[in-house]
Amino acid sequence: MQIDKQSPVPIYFQIMEQLKTQIKNGELKADALLPSEREYAEQFGISRMTVRQALSNLVNEGFLYRQKGRGTFVSKLKMEQPLQGLTSFTEDMRSRGMKPGSRLAEYQLIQATEELSSILGCGHQATLHKIIRVRLANDIPMAIEASYIPFDKAGKLDASHFQSSMYEHIEAYNQMPISRAKQELEPGAASEEEAELLGIQPGAPVLYIKRTTYLQDGTAFEHVKSAYRGDRYTFVHYMDRVK
Ligand code: 16G
């Protein structure tokens, strides 16, 4: 790592950028222990405050994590998400020991378009909840989900529903388990708006997933269009050899 003290670019920012590059290109491996603030400060002849600012920002952006009394470590950047097995975002994050969260970007009641009513098998012009949420893992944006849910499958929704698991609510409301889903995956590039919500650069790779999910009685209760961060996800599918 090299610091240019004459540069107009603030030193903490130079450190951040260089550490990010080393993490992204694998020079710094997941779970590697970083030198201490004091060591960095001595190495570059800068103040510990400056080093702390750079490291704290990288912790907030999810590139590093801290362990009390042990030091600062490199985060595992990519999450492996199995493609088989129907799970909710909340369950996925909890099974990884991460804190699931949501930020509501948009909510409104709309009338089903022709396309949505045929996908959801609901009456023409049925009332749907349109919910756009940014899904967070340990407060870091991972994906945007735009879901369309027939009003009669969810009832009235308020802020508390948007902050917690929609699947849990749907199963309780309908007194019926969720049973299956159909999913389509397509690569893409983040639009300006998506980039803003996800905290990435416009044009950065995203994976678009469309999912229609059904209750045990065979009726569809949601159609979701989501955009997953390409720099944070690896989708994994296990398969058996067939001839
Ligand atoms: C997953 C689903 C999404 C569903 C959400 C419910 C995909 C592509 N999407 O993120 O369709 O609405 O889980 O999560 O996997 P929740 O119960 O935590 O609200």
Coordinates of C-alpha atoms and ligand atoms in Angstrom, one line a residue:
M1 CA 0.0 0.0 0.0
Q2 CA 1.3 3.5 -0.8
I3 CA 0.1 6.8 0.6
D4 CA 0.7 10.0 -1.3
K5 CA 0.6 12.8 1.3
Q6 CA 0.8 15.5 -1.4
S7 CA -2.3 14.3 -3.1
P8 CA -5.5 16.3 -2.8
V9 CA -7.2 12.9 -2.1
P10 CA -7.7 12.6 1.7
I11 CA -5.4 10.0 3.2
Y12 CA -8.2 8.0 4.8
F13 CA -9.8 7.7 1.4
Q14 CA -6.5 6.5 -0.2
I15 CA -6.3 3.8 2.5
M16 CA -9.9 2.8 1.9
E17 CA -9.5 2.5 -1.8
Q18 CA -6.4 0.5 -1.6
L19 CA -7.7 -1.9 0.9
K20 CA -10.9 -2.3 -1.1
T21 CA -8.8 -3.2 -4.2
Q22 CA -6.8 -5.7 -2.2
I23 CA -10.0 -7.3 -0.9
K24 CA -11.6 -7.4 -4.3
N25 CA -8.7 -8.9 -6.1
G26 CA -8.1 -11.5 -3.4
E27 CA -4.7 -10.2 -2.1
L28 CA -6.4 -9.8 1.2
K29 CA -8.3 -13.0 1.9
A30 CA -11.6 -13.4 3.8
D31 CA -11.1 -13.6 7.6
A32 CA -7.5 -12.4 7.4
L33 CA -6.4 -10.3 10.4
L34 CA -5.4 -6.7 9.4
P35 CA -2.4 -5.0 11.0
S36 CA -3.5 -2.8 14.0
E37 CA -4.2 0.9 13.7
R38 CA -0.9 1.6 15.4
E39 CA 1.0 -0.6 12.9
Y40 CA -0.6 1.2 10.0
A41 CA 0.0 4.6 11.5
E42 CA 3.7 3.8 12.1
Q43 CA 4.1 2.3 8.6
F44 CA 2.8 5.4 6.8
G45 CA 3.7 8.0 9.3
I46 CA 0.1 9.1 9.7
S47 CA -2.2 9.5 12.7
R48 CA -4.1 6.6 14.3
M49 CA -7.3 8.7 13.9
T50 CA -6.8 8.7 10.1
V51 CA -6.3 5.0 10.0
R52 CA -9.3 4.5 12.3
Q53 CA -11.5 6.6 10.0
A54 CA -10.6 4.5 7.0
L55 CA -11.1 1.2 8.8
S56 CA -14.4 2.3 10.4
N57 CA -15.8 3.3 7.0
L58 CA -14.8 0.0 5.6
V59 CA -16.5 -1.8 8.5
N60 CA -19.7 0.3 7.8
E61 CA -19.5 -0.6 4.1
G62 CA -19.1 -4.3 4.9
F63 CA -15.6 -4.8 3.7
L64 CA -14.2 -5.4 7.2
Y65 CA -15.5 -6.6 10.5
R66 CA -14.2 -6.2 14.0
Q67 CA -13.9 -8.6 16.9
K68 CA -13.6 -7.3 20.4
G69 CA -10.1 -7.7 21.7
R70 CA -8.9 -9.5 18.6
G71 CA -8.7 -6.9 15.9
T72 CA -10.1 -6.1 12.4
F73 CA -10.7 -8.8 9.8
V74 CA -11.6 -9.0 6.2
S75 CA -15.2 -9.8 5.5
K76 CA -16.3 -12.6 3.2
L77 CA -17.5 -10.5 0.3
K78 CA -19.6 -13.0 -1.5
M79 CA -22.5 -14.9 0.0
E80 CA -23.2 -18.3 -1.4
Q81 CA -26.9 -18.6 -2.0
P82 CA -28.3 -22.1 -2.8
L83 CA -30.8 -22.0 -5.6
Q84 CA -32.7 -25.0 -4.5
G85 CA -34.8 -24.9 -1.3
L86 CA -37.4 -22.2 -0.9
T87 CA -36.4 -19.9 1.9
S88 CA -37.1 -16.3 2.9
F89 CA -34.5 -13.5 3.0
T90 CA -34.9 -13.4 6.8
E91 CA -34.2 -17.2 7.1
D92 CA -31.2 -16.9 4.7
M93 CA -29.5 -14.2 6.8
R94 CA -30.3 -15.8 10.1
S95 CA -28.8 -19.1 9.0
R96 CA -25.6 -17.2 8.3
G97 CA -25.6 -15.5 11.7
M98 CA -26.3 -12.1 10.1
K99 CA -28.9 -9.6 11.0
P100 CA -31.7 -9.3 8.4
G101 CA -33.2 -5.9 7.7
S102 CA -35.3 -4.0 5.3
R103 CA -35.5 -0.4 4.1
L104 CA -38.8 0.5 2.6
A105 CA -38.3 2.3 -0.7
E106 CA -41.9 2.4 -2.0
Y107 CA -45.4 1.2 -0.9
Q108 CA -48.7 1.5 -2.5
L109 CA -51.9 -0.3 -3.3
I110 CA -52.4 -0.8 -7.0
Q111 CA -54.8 -2.5 -9.3
A112 CA -53.4 -5.6 -10.9
T113 CA -52.3 -5.1 -14.5
E114 CA -53.2 -7.8 -17.0
E115 CA -49.8 -9.3 -16.7
L116 CA -49.8 -9.5 -12.9
S117 CA -53.3 -10.8 -12.7
S118 CA -52.4 -13.6 -15.1
I119 CA -49.2 -14.4 -13.2
L120 CA -50.9 -14.3 -9.8
G121 CA -54.1 -15.9 -11.0
C122 CA -56.1 -13.2 -9.3
G123 CA -59.1 -11.4 -10.6
H124 CA -58.6 -8.7 -13.2
Q125 CA -57.9 -5.4 -11.5
A126 CA -57.7 -7.1 -8.1
T127 CA -56.0 -4.9 -5.4
L128 CA -52.4 -5.7 -4.9
H129 CA -49.8 -4.5 -2.4
K130 CA -46.8 -3.1 -4.3
I131 CA -43.8 -3.2 -1.9
I132 CA -40.3 -2.2 -2.8
R133 CA -37.8 -3.0 -0.1
V134 CA -34.0 -2.8 0.0
R135 CA -32.9 -6.0 1.9
L136 CA -30.1 -5.6 4.3
A137 CA -27.6 -8.0 5.9
N138 CA -26.0 -6.5 9.0
D139 CA -27.3 -3.1 7.7
I140 CA -25.6 -3.5 4.3
P141 CA -27.8 -3.4 1.2
M142 CA -27.8 -6.8 -0.6
A143 CA -30.8 -6.7 -2.9
I144 CA -33.9 -4.8 -4.0
E145 CA -37.2 -6.6 -3.9
A146 CA -40.3 -5.3 -5.6
S147 CA -43.1 -7.6 -4.6
Y148 CA -46.7 -7.7 -5.7
I149 CA -49.0 -9.5 -3.3
P150 CA -52.8 -9.7 -3.7
F151 CA -54.5 -7.8 -0.9
D152 CA -56.6 -10.9 0.0
K153 CA -53.5 -12.9 0.7
A154 CA -51.9 -10.5 3.1
G155 CA -54.7 -8.2 4.5
K156 CA -53.8 -4.7 5.7
L157 CA -50.1 -4.1 6.0
D158 CA -48.3 -1.5 8.0
A159 CA -44.7 -0.4 8.8
S160 CA -44.1 -3.3 11.1
H161 CA -44.8 -5.8 8.3
F162 CA -42.2 -4.2 6.0
Q163 CA -39.5 -4.5 8.7
S164 CA -40.1 -8.2 9.4
S165 CA -40.5 -11.4 7.4
M166 CA -43.2 -11.3 4.8
Y167 CA -43.2 -15.0 4.5
E168 CA -43.9 -15.5 8.2
H169 CA -46.8 -13.0 7.9
I170 CA -48.2 -14.7 4.8
E171 CA -48.2 -18.2 6.4
A172 CA -49.8 -16.9 9.6
Y173 CA -52.4 -14.8 7.7
N174 CA -53.4 -17.6 5.4
Q175 CA -53.0 -20.4 8.0
M176 CA -51.2 -22.3 5.4
P177 CA -47.6 -23.1 4.6
I178 CA -45.8 -21.7 1.5
S179 CA -44.9 -24.6 -0.7
R180 CA -43.2 -23.8 -3.9
A181 CA -41.9 -21.2 -6.3
K182 CA -40.9 -20.6 -9.9
Q183 CA -37.8 -18.5 -10.4
E184 CA -36.1 -16.9 -13.4
L185 CA -32.6 -15.5 -13.3
E186 CA -31.1 -12.9 -15.7
P187 CA -27.9 -10.9 -15.5
G188 CA -28.1 -7.1 -15.8
A189 CA -26.4 -3.8 -15.1
A190 CA -27.7 -1.6 -12.2
S191 CA -29.7 1.4 -13.3
E192 CA -29.0 4.8 -11.7
E193 CA -31.9 4.2 -9.3
E194 CA -31.0 0.7 -8.4
A195 CA -27.3 1.7 -7.9
E196 CA -28.4 4.4 -5.5
L197 CA -30.5 2.0 -3.4
L198 CA -27.8 -0.7 -3.4
G199 CA -24.9 1.7 -2.7
I200 CA -23.1 0.5 -5.9
Q201 CA -22.0 2.2 -9.1
P202 CA -24.5 2.6 -11.9
G203 CA -23.8 -0.1 -14.5
A204 CA -22.3 -2.5 -11.9
P205 CA -23.4 -6.1 -12.4
V206 CA -26.6 -7.3 -10.8
L207 CA -28.6 -10.5 -11.0
Y208 CA -32.3 -10.0 -11.6
I209 CA -34.5 -12.7 -10.2
K210 CA -38.2 -13.0 -10.8
R211 CA -40.1 -15.3 -8.4
T212 CA -43.7 -16.4 -8.2
T213 CA -44.5 -18.2 -5.0
Y214 CA -47.4 -20.4 -4.1
L215 CA -49.2 -21.5 -1.0
Q216 CA -49.9 -25.2 -0.3
D217 CA -53.4 -24.9 -2.0
G218 CA -51.7 -24.0 -5.2
T219 CA -52.6 -20.3 -5.3
A220 CA -49.9 -17.7 -6.0
F221 CA -49.4 -15.1 -3.2
E222 CA -46.5 -13.1 -4.6
H223 CA -44.7 -12.1 -7.7
V224 CA -41.3 -10.5 -6.9
K225 CA -38.8 -8.8 -9.1
S226 CA -35.5 -8.5 -7.4
A227 CA -32.0 -7.2 -8.2
Y228 CA -29.2 -8.9 -6.3
R229 CA -25.7 -7.3 -6.0
G230 CA -23.3 -9.2 -8.3
D231 CA -20.4 -8.3 -6.0
R232 CA -22.0 -9.9 -3.0
Y233 CA -23.7 -13.0 -4.3
T234 CA -22.6 -16.3 -5.7
F235 CA -25.6 -18.5 -6.6
V236 CA -24.9 -22.1 -6.1
H237 CA -26.8 -25.1 -7.6
Y238 CA -26.0 -28.7 -6.8
M239 CA -27.0 -31.3 -9.3
D240 CA -27.0 -35.0 -10.0
R241 CA -25.7 -36.4 -13.1
V242 CA -28.4 -37.4 -15.6
K243 CA -28.1 -39.3 -18.9
Ligands
16G1 C1 -36.7 -13.9 -0.7 C2 -37.5 -14.0 -2.0 C3 -38.6 -13.0 -2.1 C4 -39.4 -13.0 -0.8 C5 -38.5 -12.8 0.4 C6 -39.3 -12.9 1.7 C7 -35.8 -14.3 -3.8 C8 -35.4 -14.1 -5.2 N1 -36.8 -13.7 -3.3 O1 -35.8 -12.8 -0.7 O2 -39.4 -13.4 -3.1 O3 -40.4 -12.0 -0.8 O4 -37.5 -13.8 0.4 O5 -38.4 -12.6 2.7 O6 -35.1 -15.1 -3.2 P1 -38.9 -12.2 4.1 O7 -39.8 -13.3 4.7 O8 -37.7 -12.0 4.9 O9 -39.7 -10.9 4.0

